[in-house]
Tab-separated table of C-alpha atoms and ligand atoms in Angstrom:
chain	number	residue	atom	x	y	z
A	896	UNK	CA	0.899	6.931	-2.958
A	897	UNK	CA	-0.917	9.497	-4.432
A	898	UNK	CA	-4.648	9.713	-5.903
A	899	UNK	CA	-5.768	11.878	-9.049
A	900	UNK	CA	-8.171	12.406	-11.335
A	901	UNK	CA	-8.108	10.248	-14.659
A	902	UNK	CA	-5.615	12.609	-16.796
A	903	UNK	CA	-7.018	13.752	-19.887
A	904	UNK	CA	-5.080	14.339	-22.769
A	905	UNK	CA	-7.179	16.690	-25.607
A	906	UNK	CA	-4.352	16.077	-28.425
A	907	UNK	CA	-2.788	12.490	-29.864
A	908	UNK	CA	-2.724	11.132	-32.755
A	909	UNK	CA	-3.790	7.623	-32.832
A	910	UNK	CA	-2.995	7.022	-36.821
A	911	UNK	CA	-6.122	4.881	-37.448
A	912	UNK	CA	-7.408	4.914	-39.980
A	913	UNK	CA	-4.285	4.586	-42.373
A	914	UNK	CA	-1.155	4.114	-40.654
A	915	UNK	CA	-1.365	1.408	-38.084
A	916	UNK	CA	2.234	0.501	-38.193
A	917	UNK	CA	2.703	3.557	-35.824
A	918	UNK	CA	-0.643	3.042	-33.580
A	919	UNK	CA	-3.789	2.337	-33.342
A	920	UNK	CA	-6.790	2.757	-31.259
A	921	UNK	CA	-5.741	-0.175	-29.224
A	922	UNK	CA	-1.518	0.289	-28.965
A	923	UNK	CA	-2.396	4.189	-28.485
A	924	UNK	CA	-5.166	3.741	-25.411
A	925	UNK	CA	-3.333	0.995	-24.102
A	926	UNK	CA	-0.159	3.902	-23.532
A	927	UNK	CA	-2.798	6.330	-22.526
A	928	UNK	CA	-3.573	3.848	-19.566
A	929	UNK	CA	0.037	2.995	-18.754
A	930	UNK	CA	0.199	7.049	-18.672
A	931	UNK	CA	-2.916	7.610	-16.338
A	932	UNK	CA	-4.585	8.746	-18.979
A	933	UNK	CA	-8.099	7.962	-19.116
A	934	UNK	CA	-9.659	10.633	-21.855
A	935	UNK	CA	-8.024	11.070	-25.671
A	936	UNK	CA	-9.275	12.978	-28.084
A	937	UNK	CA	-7.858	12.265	-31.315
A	938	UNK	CA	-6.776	13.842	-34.443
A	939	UNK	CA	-8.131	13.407	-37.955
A	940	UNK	CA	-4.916	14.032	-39.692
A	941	UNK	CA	-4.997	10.281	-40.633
A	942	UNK	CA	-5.170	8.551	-44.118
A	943	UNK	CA	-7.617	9.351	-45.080
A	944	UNK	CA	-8.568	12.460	-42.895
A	945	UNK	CA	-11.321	12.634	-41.207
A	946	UNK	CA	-13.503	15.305	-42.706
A	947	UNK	CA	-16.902	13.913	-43.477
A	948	UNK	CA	-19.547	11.361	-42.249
A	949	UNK	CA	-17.961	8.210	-43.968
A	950	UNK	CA	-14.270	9.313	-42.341
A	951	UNK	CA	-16.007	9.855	-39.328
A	952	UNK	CA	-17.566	6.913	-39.314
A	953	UNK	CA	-14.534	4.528	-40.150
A	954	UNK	CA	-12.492	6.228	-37.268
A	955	UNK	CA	-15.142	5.812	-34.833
A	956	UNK	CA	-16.060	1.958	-35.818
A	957	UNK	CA	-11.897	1.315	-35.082
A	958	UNK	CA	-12.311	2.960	-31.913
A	959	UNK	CA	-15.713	1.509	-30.946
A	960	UNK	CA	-13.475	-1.576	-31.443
A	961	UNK	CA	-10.535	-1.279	-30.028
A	962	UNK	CA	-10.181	1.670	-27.605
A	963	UNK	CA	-9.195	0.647	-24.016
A	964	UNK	CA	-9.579	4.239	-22.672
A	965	UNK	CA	-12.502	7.060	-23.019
A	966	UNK	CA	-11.917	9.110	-26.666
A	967	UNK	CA	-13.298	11.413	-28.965
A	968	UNK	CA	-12.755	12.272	-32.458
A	969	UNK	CA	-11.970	15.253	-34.292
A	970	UNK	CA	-13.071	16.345	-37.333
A	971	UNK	CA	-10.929	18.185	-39.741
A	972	UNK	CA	-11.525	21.329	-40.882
A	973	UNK	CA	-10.875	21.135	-45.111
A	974	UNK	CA	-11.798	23.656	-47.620
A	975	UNK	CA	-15.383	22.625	-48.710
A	976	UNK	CA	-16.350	20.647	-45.714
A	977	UNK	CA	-18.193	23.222	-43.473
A	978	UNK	CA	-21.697	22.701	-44.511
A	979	UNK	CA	-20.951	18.662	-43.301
A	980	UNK	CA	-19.648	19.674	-39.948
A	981	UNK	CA	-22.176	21.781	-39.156
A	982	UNK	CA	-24.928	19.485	-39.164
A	983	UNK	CA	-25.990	19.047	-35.205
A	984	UNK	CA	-25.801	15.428	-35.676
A	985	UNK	CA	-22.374	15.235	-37.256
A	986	UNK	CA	-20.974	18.008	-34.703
A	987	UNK	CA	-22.415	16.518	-31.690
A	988	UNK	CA	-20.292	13.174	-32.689
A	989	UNK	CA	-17.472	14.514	-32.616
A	990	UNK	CA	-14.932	15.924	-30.029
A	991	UNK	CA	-14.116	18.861	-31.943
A	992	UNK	CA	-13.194	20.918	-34.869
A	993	UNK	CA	-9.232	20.755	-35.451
A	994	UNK	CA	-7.496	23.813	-38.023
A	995	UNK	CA	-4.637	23.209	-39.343
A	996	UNK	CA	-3.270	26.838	-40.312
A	997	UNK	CA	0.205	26.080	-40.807
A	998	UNK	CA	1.682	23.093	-42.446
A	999	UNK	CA	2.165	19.502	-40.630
A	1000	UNK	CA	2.176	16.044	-41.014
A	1001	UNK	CA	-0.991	15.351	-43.465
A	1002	UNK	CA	-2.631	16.940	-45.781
A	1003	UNK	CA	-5.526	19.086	-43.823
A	1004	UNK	CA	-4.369	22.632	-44.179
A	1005	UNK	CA	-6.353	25.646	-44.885
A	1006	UNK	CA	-3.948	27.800	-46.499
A	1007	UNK	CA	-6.547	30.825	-47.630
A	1008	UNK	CA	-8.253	32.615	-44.681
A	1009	UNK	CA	-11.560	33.278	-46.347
A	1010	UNK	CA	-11.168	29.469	-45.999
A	1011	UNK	CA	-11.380	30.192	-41.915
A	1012	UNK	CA	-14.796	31.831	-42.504
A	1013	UNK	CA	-17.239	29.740	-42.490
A	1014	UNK	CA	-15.635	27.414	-40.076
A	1015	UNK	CA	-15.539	29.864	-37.165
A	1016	UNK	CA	-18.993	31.087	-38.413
A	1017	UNK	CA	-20.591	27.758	-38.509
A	1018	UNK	CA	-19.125	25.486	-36.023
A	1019	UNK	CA	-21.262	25.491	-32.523
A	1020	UNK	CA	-19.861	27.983	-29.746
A	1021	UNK	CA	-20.077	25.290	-27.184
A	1022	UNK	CA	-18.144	22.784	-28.951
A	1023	UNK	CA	-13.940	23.156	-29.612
A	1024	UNK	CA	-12.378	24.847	-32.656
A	1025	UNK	CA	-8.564	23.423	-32.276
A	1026	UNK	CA	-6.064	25.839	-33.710
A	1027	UNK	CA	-3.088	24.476	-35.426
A	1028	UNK	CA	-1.642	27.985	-35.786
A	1029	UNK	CA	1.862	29.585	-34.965
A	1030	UNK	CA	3.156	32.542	-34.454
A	1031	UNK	CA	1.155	35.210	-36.843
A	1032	UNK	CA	-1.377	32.813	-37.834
A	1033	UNK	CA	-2.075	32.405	-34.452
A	1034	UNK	CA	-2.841	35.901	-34.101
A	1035	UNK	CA	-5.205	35.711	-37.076
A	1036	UNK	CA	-6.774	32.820	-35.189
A	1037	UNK	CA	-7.427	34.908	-32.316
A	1038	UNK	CA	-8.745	37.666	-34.363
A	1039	UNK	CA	-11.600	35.085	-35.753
A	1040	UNK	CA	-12.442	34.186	-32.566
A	1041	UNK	CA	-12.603	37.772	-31.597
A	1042	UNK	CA	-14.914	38.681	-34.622
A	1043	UNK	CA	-16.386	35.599	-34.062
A	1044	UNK	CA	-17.363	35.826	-30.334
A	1045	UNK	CA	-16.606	32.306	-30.136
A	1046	UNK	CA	-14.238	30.247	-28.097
A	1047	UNK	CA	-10.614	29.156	-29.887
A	1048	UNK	CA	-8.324	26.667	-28.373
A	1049	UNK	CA	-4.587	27.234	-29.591
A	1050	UNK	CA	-2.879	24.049	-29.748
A	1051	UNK	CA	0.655	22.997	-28.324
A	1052	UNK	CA	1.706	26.459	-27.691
A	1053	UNK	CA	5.893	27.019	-28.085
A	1054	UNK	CA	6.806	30.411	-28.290
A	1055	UNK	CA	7.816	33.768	-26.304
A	1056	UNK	CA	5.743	35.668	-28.304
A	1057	UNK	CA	2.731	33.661	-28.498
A	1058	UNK	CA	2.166	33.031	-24.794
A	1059	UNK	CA	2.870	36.718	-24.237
A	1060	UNK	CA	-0.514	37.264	-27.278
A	1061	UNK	CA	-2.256	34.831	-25.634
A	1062	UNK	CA	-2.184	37.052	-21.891
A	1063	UNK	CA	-2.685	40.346	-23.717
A	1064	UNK	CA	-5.809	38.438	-25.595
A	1065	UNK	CA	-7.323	37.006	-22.339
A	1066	UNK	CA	-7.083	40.343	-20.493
A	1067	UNK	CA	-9.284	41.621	-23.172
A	1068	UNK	CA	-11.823	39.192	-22.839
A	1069	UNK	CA	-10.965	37.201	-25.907
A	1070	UNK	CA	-12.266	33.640	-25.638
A	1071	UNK	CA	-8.585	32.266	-26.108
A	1072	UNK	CA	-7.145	29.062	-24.666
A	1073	UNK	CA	-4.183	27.150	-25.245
A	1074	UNK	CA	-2.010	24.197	-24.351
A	1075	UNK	CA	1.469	23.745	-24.068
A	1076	UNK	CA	3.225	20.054	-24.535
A	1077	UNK	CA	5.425	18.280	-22.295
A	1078	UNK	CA	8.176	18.284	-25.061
A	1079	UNK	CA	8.494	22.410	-25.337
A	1080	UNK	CA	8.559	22.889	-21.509
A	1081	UNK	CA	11.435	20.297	-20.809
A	1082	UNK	CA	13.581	20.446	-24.167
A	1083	UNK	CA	15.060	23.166	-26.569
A	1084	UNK	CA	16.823	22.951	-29.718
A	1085	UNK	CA	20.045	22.945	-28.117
A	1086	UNK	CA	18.867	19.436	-26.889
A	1087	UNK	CA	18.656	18.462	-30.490
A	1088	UNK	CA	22.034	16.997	-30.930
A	1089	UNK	CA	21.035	14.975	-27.654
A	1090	UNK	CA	17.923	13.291	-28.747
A	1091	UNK	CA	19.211	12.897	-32.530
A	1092	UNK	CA	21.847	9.989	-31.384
A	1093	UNK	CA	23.252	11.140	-35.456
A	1094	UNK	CA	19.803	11.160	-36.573
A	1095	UNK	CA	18.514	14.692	-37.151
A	1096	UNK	CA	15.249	13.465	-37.900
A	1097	UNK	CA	14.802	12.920	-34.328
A	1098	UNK	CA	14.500	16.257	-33.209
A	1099	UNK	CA	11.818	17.117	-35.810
A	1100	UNK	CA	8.277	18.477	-34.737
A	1101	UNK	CA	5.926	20.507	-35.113
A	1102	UNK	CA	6.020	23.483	-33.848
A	1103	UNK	CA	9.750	22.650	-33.701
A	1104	UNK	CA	11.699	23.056	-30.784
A	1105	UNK	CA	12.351	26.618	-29.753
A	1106	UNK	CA	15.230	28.730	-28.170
A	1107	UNK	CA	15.429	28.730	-24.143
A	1108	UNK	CA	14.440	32.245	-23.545
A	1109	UNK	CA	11.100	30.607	-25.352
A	1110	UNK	CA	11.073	27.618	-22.958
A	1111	UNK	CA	11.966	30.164	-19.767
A	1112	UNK	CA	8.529	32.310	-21.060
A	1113	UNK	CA	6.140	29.470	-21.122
A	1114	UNK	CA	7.722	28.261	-17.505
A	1115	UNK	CA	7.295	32.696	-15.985
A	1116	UNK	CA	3.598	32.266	-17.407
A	1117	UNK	CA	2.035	29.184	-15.967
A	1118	UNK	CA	-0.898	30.798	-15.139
A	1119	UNK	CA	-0.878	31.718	-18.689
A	1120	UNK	CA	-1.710	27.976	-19.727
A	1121	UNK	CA	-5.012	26.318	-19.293
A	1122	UNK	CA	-3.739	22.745	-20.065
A	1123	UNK	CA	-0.877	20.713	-20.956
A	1124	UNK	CA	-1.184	17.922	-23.537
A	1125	UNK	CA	0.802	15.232	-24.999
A	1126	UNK	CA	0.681	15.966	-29.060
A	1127	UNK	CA	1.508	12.260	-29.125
A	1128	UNK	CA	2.700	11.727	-32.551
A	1129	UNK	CA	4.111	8.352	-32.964
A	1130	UNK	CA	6.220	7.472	-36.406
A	1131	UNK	CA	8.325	4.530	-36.240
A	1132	UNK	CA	12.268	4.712	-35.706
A	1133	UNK	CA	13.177	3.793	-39.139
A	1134	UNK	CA	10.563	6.469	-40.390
A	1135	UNK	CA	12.554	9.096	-37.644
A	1136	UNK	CA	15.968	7.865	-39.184
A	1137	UNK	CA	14.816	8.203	-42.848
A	1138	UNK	CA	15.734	10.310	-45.472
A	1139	UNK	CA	12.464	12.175	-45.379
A	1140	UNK	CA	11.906	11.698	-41.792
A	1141	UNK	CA	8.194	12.891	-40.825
A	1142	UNK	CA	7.822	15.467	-37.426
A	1143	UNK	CA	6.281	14.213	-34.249
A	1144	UNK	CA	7.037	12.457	-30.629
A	1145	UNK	CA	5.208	10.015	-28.789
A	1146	UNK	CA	4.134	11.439	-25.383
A	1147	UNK	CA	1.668	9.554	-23.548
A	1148	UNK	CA	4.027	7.429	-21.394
A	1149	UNK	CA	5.906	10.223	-20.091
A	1150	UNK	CA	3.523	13.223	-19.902
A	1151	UNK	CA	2.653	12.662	-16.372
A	1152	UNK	CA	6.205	11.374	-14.888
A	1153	UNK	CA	7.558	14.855	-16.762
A	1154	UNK	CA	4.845	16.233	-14.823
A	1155	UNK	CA	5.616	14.928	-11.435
A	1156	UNK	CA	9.515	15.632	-11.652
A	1157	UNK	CA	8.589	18.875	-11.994
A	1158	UNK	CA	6.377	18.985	-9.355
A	1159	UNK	CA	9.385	17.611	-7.412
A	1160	UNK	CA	11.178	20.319	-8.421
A	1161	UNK	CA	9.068	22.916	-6.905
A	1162	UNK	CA	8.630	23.715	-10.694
A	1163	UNK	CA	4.566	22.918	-10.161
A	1164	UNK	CA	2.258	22.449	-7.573
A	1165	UNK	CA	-0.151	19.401	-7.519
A	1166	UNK	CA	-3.075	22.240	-8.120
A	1167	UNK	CA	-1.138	22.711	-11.230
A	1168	UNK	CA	-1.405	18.810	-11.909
A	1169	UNK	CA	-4.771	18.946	-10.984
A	1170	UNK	CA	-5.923	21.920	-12.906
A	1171	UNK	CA	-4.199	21.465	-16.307
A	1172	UNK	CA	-4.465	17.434	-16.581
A	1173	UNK	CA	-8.182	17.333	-15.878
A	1174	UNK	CA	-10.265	20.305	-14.537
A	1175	UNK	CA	-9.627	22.766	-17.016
A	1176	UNK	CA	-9.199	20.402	-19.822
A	1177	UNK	CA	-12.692	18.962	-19.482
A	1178	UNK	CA	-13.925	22.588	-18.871
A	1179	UNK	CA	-12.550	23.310	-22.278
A	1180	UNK	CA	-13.583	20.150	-23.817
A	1181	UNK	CA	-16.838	20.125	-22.685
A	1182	UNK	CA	-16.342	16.869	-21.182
A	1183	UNK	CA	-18.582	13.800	-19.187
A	1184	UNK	CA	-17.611	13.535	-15.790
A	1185	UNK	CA	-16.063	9.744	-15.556
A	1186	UNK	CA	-17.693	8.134	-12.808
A	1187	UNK	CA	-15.746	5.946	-10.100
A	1188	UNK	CA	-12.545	6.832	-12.049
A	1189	UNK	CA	-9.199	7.611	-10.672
A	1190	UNK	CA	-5.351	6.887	-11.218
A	1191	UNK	CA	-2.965	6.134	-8.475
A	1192	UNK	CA	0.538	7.129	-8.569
A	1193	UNK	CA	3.748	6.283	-6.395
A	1194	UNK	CA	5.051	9.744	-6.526
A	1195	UNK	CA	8.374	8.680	-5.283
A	1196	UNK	CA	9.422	6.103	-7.390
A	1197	UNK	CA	12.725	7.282	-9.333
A	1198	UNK	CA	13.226	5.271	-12.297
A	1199	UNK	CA	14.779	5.768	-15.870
A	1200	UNK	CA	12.284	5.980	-19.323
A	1201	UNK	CA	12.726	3.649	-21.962
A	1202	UNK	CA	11.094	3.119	-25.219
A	1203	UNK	CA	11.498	-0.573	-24.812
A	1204	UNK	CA	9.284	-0.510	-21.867
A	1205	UNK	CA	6.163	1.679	-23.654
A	1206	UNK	CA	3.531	0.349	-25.511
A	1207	UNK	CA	3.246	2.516	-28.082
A	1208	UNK	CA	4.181	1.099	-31.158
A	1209	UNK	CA	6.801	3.414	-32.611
A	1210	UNK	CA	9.557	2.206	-30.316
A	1211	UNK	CA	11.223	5.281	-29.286
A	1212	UNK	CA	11.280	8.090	-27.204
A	1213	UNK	CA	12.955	11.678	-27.153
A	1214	UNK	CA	12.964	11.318	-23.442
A	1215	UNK	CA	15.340	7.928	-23.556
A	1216	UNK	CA	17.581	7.288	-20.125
A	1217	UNK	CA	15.554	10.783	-18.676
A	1218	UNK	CA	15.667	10.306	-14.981
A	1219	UNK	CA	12.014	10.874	-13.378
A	1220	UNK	CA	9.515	10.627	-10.523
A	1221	UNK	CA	6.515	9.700	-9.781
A	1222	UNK	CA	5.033	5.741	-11.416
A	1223	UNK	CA	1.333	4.873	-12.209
A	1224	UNK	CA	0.261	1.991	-10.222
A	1225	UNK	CA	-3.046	1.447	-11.177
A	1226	UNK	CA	-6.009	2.719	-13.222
A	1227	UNK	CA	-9.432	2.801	-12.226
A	1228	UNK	CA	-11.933	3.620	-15.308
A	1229	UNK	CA	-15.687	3.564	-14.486
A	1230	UNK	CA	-15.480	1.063	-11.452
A	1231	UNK	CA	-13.022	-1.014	-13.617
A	1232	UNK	CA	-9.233	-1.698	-12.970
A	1233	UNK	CA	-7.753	-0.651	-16.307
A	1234	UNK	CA	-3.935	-0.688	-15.920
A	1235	UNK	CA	-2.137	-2.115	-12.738
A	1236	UNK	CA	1.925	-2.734	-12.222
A	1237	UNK	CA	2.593	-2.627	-16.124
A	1238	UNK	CA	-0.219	-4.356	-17.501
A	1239	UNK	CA	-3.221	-3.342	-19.467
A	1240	UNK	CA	-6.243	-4.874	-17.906
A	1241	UNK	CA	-9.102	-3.115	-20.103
A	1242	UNK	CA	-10.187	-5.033	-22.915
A	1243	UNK	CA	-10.279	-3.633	-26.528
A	1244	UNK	CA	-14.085	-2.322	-26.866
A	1245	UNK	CA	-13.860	-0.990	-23.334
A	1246	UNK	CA	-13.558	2.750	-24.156
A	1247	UNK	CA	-16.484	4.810	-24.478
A	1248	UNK	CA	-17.011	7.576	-26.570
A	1249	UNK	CA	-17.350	10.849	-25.174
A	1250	UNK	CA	-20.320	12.349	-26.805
A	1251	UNK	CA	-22.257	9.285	-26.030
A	1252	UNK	CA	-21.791	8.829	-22.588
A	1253	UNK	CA	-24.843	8.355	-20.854
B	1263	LIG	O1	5.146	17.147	-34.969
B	1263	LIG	C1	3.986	17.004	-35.288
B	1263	LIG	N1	3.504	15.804	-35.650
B	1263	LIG	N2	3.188	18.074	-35.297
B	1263	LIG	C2	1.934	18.014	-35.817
B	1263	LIG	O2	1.268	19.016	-35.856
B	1263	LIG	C3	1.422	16.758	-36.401
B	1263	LIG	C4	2.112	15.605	-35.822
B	1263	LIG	C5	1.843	14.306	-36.546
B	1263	LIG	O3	0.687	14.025	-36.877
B	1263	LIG	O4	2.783	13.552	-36.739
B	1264	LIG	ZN1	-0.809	17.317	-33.220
């Protein structure tokens, strides 16, 4: 058995408000548990998005409600909204400022990039700006923050050519950080035929799956990557298997038992674990220490994934019949036993927030 840190995951989407057929604050923390993880921050692509005080409010009521685990909210950056987020006490609520440069699931996109302006101007240096942003508009993010003398975080990183920007960036001294997900280390689109099962809506996300030689990159620059995070992203089967099927994987139930196989492997070391599942991630995040918190993990037990056994609501998983290693046993979340041997001991309400910690 080992002991770590409660995991923190900076990126899931939790779908409350407006789409709590897929999750909610209480399916989605209750996965985050069975996963270890003890720390979500959450995006405001919902319906409606969050992107001022009565959004914000109305995401953080649900979670005040119904969130087993620690969380924060994002706010979304739209194209009028960045006198709102700049207010101290609207800023300091939430966990972040998320940009969505490039088109997604949801409606928050900033298409224009004198639309970036004031957002990288205005938000405070010591909180997050979140980069949705791939490829070249990735670069353009990293020229803001460069202009900006401010800190960017590039989300769920996929690409050859964007982990290779990322190193030149941070060996000039640009405040540049990024994250890679679970789903573009272990998979590439020749896997898509595997996880479709006839369904090509399946192997949709965003960024999509990329070639090998992109997956080999991210793996030769480890060091490159400050964090790993889930991009949990739950839509329903039938959704997946739909005409119009909508991009996204859940991830929170198999982020760290990914993790830990490759660790096995001799792929990572536990530092690795250690580093880009908490330390560096609360670094970035600017995140409370969680007292009396920790996860425990038989890192030996071999057992096969299934969507039937997770308990997020959308009822599948890309990662289906996946041998891997390594089992939570048990949670501990501020002196409290949270999750033990596949049940979910914290009550709804139990979660904290974040920014209001002490
Ligand atoms: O695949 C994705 N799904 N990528 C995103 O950026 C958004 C997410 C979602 O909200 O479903
Ligand atoms: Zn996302």
């Amino acid at each position: 058995m080992i002991q770590l840190p409660g995991l923190i995951d900076p990126h899931v989407h939790l779908r409350e408000p407006g789409a709590t057929h897929k999750e909610d604050f209480d399916s989605g923390t209750s996965a985050a548990l069975a996963g270890g993880v003890t720390i979500v921050l959450a995006m405001p692509n919902t319906k409606p998005p969050i992107f001022d005080a009565d959004t914000l409010d109305l995401a953080l009521n649900a979670a005040k409600q119904k969130a087993r685990c620690d969380y924060g909210q994002y706010v979304g950056a739209g194209p009028d909204n960045s006198d709102w987020t700049s207010h101290k006490a609207e800023s300091d609520r939430a966990a972040g400022l998320k940009m969505y440069l490039d088109s997604t699931f949801g409606e928050l996109r900033l298409d224009d990039m004198t639309l970036w302006s004031p957002h990288f101007a205005n938000w405070p240096k010591d909180l997050p700006i979140v980069a949705h942003s791939e490829s070249r508009s990735m670069a353009a993010a990293i020229l803001f923050a460069a202009i900006h003398d401010r800190p960017v975080h590039i989300a769920h990183i996929s690409l050859k050519e964007e982990v290779l920007l990322i190193k030149a960036a941070k060996e000039r001294g640009i405040k540049v950080t990024c994250e890679v997900c679970p789903h573009h280390l272990f998979l590439s689109k020749d896997d898509i035929p595997a996880i479709s099962h006839g369904h090509p809506g399946r192997g949709e996300v965003r960024p999509r799956l990329a070639t090998k030689e992109d997956v080999d990159a991210l793996w030769k620059n480890m060091d490159v990557i400050d964090c790993f995070a889930t991009d949990h992203a739950p839509h329903t089967i039938s959704e997946k298997d739909s005409d119009n099927p909508p991009p996204g994987f859940p991830g929170l139930e198999t982020f760290l038992p990914l993790i830990l196989t490759a660790v096995h492997d001799g792929r990572l070391t536990m530092d690795d674990v250690i580093a880009k599942l908490h330390t560096n991630t609360k670094r970035i995040f600017n995140l409370p220490e969680q007292p009396a918190t920790w996860v425990e993990v038989d890192e030996n037990a071999q057992y096969e994934i299934k969507a039937s056994e997770q308990f997020t609501r959308c009822n599948w998983t890309p990662f289906e019949g996946w041998k891997v290693r390594g089992r939570v046993r048990k949670v501990v979340l501020r002196g409290k036993t949270a999750f033990e041997d596949g049940k979910i001991l914290a009550e709804p309400g139990y979660g904290k927030n974040i920014r209001f910690f002490n």
